mmCIF file of C-alpha atoms in Angstrom:
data_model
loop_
_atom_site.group_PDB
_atom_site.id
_atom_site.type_symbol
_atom_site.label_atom_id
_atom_site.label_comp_id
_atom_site.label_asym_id
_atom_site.label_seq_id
_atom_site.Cartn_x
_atom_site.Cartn_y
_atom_site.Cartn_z
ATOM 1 C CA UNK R 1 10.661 -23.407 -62.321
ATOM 2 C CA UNK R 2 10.755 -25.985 -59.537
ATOM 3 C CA UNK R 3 11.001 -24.543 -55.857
ATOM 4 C CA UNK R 4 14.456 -24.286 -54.138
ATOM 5 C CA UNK R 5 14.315 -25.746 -50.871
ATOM 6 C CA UNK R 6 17.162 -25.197 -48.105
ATOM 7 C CA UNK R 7 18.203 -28.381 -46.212
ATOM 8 C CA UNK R 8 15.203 -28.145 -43.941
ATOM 9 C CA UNK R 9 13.112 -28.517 -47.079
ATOM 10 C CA UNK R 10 11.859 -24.263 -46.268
ATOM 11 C CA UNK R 11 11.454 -22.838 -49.663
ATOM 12 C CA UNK R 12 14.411 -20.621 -49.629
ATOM 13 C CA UNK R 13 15.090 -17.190 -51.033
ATOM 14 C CA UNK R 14 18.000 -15.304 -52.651
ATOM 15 C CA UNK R 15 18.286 -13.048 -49.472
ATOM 16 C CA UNK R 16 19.352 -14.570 -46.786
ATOM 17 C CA UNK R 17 16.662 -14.455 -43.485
ATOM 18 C CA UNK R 18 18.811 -13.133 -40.589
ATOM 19 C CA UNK R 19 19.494 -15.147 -38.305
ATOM 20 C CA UNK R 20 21.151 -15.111 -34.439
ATOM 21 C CA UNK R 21 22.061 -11.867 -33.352
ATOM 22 C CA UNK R 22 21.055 -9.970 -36.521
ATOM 23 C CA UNK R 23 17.794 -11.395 -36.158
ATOM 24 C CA UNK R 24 17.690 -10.018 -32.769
ATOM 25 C CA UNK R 25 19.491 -6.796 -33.270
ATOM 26 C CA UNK R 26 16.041 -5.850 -35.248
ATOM 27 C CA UNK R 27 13.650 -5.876 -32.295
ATOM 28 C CA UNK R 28 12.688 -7.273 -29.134
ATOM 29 C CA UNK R 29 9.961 -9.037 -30.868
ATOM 30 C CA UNK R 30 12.532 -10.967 -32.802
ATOM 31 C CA UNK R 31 14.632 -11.359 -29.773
ATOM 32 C CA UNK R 32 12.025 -12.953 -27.969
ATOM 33 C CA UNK R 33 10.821 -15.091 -31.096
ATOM 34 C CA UNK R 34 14.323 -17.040 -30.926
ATOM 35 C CA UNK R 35 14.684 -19.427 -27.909
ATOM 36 C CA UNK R 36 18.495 -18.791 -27.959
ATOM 37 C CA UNK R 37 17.688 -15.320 -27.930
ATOM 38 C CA UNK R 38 15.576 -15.540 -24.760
ATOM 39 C CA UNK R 39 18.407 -17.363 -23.292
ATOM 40 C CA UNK R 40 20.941 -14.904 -23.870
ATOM 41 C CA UNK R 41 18.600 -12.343 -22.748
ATOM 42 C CA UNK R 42 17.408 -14.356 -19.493
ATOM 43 C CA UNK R 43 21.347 -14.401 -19.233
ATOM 44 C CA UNK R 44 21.567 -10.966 -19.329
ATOM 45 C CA UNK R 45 18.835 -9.592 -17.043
ATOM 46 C CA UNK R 46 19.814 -12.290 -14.432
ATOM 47 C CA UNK R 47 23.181 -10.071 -14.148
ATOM 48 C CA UNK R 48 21.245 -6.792 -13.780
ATOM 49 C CA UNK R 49 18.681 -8.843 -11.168
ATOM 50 C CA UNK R 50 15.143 -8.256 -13.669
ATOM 51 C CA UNK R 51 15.125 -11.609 -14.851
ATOM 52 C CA UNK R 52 11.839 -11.897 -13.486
ATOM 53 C CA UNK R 53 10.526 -9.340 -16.192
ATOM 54 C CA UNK R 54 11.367 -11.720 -18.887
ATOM 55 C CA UNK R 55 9.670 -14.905 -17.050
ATOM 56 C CA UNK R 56 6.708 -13.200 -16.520
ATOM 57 C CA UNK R 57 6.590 -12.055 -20.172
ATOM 58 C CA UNK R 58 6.996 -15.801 -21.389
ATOM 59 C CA UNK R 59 4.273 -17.457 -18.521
ATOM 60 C CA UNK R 60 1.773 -14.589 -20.168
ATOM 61 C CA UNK R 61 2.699 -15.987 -23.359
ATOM 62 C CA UNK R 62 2.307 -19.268 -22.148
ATOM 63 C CA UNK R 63 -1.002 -18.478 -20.265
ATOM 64 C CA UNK R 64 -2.776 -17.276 -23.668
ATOM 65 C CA UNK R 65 -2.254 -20.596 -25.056
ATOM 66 C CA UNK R 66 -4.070 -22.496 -21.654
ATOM 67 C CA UNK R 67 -7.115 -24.690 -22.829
ATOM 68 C CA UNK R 68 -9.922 -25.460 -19.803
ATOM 69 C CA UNK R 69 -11.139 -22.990 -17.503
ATOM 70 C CA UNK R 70 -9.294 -25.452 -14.403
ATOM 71 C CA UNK R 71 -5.939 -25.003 -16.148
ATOM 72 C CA UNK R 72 -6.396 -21.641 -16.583
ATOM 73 C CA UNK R 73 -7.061 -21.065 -13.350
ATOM 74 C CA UNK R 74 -4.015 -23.004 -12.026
ATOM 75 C CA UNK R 75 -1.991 -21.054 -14.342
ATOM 76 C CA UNK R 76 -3.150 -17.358 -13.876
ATOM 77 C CA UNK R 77 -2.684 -18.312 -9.772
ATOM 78 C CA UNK R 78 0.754 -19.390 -10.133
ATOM 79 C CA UNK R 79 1.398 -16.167 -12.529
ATOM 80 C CA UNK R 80 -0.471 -14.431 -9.500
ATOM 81 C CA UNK R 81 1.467 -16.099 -6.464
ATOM 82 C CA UNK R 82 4.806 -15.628 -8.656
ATOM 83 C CA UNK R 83 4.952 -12.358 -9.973
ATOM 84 C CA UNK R 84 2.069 -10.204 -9.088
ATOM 85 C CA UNK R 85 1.191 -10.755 -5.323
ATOM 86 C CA UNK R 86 2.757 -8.576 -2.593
ATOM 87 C CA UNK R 87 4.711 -12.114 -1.064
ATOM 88 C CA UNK R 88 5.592 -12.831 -4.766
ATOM 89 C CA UNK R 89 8.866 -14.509 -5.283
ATOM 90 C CA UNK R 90 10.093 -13.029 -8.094
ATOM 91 C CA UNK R 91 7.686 -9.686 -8.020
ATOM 92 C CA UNK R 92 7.694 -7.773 -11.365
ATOM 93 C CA UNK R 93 7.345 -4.098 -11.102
ATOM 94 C CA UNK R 94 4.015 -2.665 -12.271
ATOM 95 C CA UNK R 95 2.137 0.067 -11.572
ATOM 96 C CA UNK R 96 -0.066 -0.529 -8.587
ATOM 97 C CA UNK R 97 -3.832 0.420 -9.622
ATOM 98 C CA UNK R 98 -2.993 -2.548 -12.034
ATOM 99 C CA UNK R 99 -2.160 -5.100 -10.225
ATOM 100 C CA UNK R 100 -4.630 -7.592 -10.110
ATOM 101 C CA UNK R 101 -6.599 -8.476 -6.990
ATOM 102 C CA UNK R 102 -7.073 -12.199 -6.326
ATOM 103 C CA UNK R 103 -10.622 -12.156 -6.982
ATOM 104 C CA UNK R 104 -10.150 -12.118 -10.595
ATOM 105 C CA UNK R 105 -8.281 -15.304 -10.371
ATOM 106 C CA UNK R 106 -11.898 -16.993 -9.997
ATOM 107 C CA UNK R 107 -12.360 -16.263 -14.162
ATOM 108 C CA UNK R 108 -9.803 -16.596 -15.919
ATOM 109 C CA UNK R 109 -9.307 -15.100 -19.360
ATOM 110 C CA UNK R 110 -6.825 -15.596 -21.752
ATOM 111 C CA UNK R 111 -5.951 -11.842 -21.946
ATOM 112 C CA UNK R 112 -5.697 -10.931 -18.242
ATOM 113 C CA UNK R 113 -2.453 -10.219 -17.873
ATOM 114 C CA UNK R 114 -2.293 -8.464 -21.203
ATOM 115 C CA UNK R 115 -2.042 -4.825 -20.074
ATOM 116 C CA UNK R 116 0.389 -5.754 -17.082
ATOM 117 C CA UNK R 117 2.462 -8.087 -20.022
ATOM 118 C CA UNK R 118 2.212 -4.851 -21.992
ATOM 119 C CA UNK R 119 4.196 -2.654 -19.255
ATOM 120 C CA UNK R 120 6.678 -4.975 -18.597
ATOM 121 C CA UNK R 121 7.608 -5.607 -22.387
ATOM 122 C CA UNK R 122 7.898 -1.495 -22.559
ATOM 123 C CA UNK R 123 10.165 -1.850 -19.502
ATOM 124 C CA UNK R 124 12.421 -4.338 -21.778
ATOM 125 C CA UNK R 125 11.944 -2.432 -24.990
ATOM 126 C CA UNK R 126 12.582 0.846 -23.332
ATOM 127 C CA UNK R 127 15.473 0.158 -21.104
ATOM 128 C CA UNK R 128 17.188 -3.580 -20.633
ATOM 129 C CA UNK R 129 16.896 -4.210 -24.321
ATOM 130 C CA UNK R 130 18.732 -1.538 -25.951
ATOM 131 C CA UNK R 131 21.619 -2.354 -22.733
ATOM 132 C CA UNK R 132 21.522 -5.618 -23.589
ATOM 133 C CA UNK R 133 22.652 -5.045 -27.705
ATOM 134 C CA UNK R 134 25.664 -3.389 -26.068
ATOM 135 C CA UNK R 135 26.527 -6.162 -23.313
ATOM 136 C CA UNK R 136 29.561 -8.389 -23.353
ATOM 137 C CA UNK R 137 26.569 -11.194 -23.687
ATOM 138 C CA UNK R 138 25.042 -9.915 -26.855
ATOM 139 C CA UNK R 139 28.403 -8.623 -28.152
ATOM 140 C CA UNK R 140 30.240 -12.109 -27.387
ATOM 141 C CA UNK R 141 28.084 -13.964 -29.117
ATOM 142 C CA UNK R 142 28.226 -12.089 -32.118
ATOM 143 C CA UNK R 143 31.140 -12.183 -32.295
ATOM 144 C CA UNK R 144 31.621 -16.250 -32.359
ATOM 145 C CA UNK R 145 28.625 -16.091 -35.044
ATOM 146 C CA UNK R 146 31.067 -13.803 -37.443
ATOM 147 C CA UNK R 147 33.780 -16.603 -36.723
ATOM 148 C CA UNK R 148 31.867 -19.405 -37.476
ATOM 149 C CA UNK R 149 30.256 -17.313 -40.751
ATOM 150 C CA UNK R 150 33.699 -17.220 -41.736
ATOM 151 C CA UNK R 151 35.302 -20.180 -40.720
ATOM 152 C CA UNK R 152 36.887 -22.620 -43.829
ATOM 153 C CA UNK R 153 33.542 -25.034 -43.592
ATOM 154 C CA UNK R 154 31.218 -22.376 -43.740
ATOM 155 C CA UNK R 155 32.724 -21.217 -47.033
ATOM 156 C CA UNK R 156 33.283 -24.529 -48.252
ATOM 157 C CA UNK R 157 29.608 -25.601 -47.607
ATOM 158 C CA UNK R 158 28.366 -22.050 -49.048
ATOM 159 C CA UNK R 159 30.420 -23.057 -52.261
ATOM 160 C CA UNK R 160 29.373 -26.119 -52.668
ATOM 161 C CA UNK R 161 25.532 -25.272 -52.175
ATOM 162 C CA UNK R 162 26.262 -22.610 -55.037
ATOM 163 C CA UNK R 163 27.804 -24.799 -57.132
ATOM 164 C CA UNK R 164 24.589 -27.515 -56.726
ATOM 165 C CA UNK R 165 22.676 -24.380 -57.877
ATOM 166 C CA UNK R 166 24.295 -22.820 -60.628
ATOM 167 C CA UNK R 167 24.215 -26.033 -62.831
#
């Protein structure tokens, strides 16, 4: 039988992929996987003043993908000067024996920050996370999903796509 595409032409499947805050109700993973997610979440940790753990998380992320051993550079000094150095503006907490001394900044690689990354997710798995899927934030939104899952044009356009399928 031919494929059954959804309107973005993605193959799509009898059960529905979650999406929104189901999606990131699963894991932190997913959370941070879903650029409205990080925003909500950004949102959240600005209130409880850890934003920074979330930024760092995302220039790691960012950092892996550098190309060039100049850009790399650049990039794992501004990580440095940013999160990890004793002046940093926004300072992350990690244990000290590993932060990084500036020597390393010299060679770059694109897993140097990968253990410090690693502590800082657990810090958002293990404790803002789990607050966050009970804040007014999270909750909110939610919320205004359900609505608009169950608003009159949802349903209407949910019909219509069935009926367009069960010919």
């Amino acid at each position: 039988p031919p494929e059954i595409n959804d309107i973005e032409g993605h193959p799509s499947s009898s059960h529905q992929t979650l999406k929104g805050t189901s999606k990131w109700a699963t894991s932190l993973e997913s959370l941070l996987e879903d650029p409205e997610g990080v925003k909500r979440f950004r949102e959240f940790l600005k209130k409880e003043f850890s934003e920074e753990n979330v930024l760092f998380w995302l220039a790691c992320e960012e950092f892996k993908k550098t190309q060039g051993k100049k850009q790399m550079q650049e990039k794992a000094k501004e990580i440095y000067m940013t999160f990890l150095s004793s002046k940093a503006s926004s300072q992350v907490n990690v244990e000290g024996q590993s932060r990084l001394s500036e020597t390393i900044l010299e060679t770059p690689h694109p897993l140097m920050f990968q253990k410090l990354q690693d502590q800082i997710f657990n810090l958002m798995k293990y404790d803002s996370y789990s607050r966050f899927l009970k804040s007014d934030i999270f909750l909110n939104h939610k919320k205004s999903e359900e609505q608009e899952e169950n608003s009159p044009e949802a349903q209407t356009a949910a019909k219509r796509a069935s009926r367009i399928y069960n010919t």
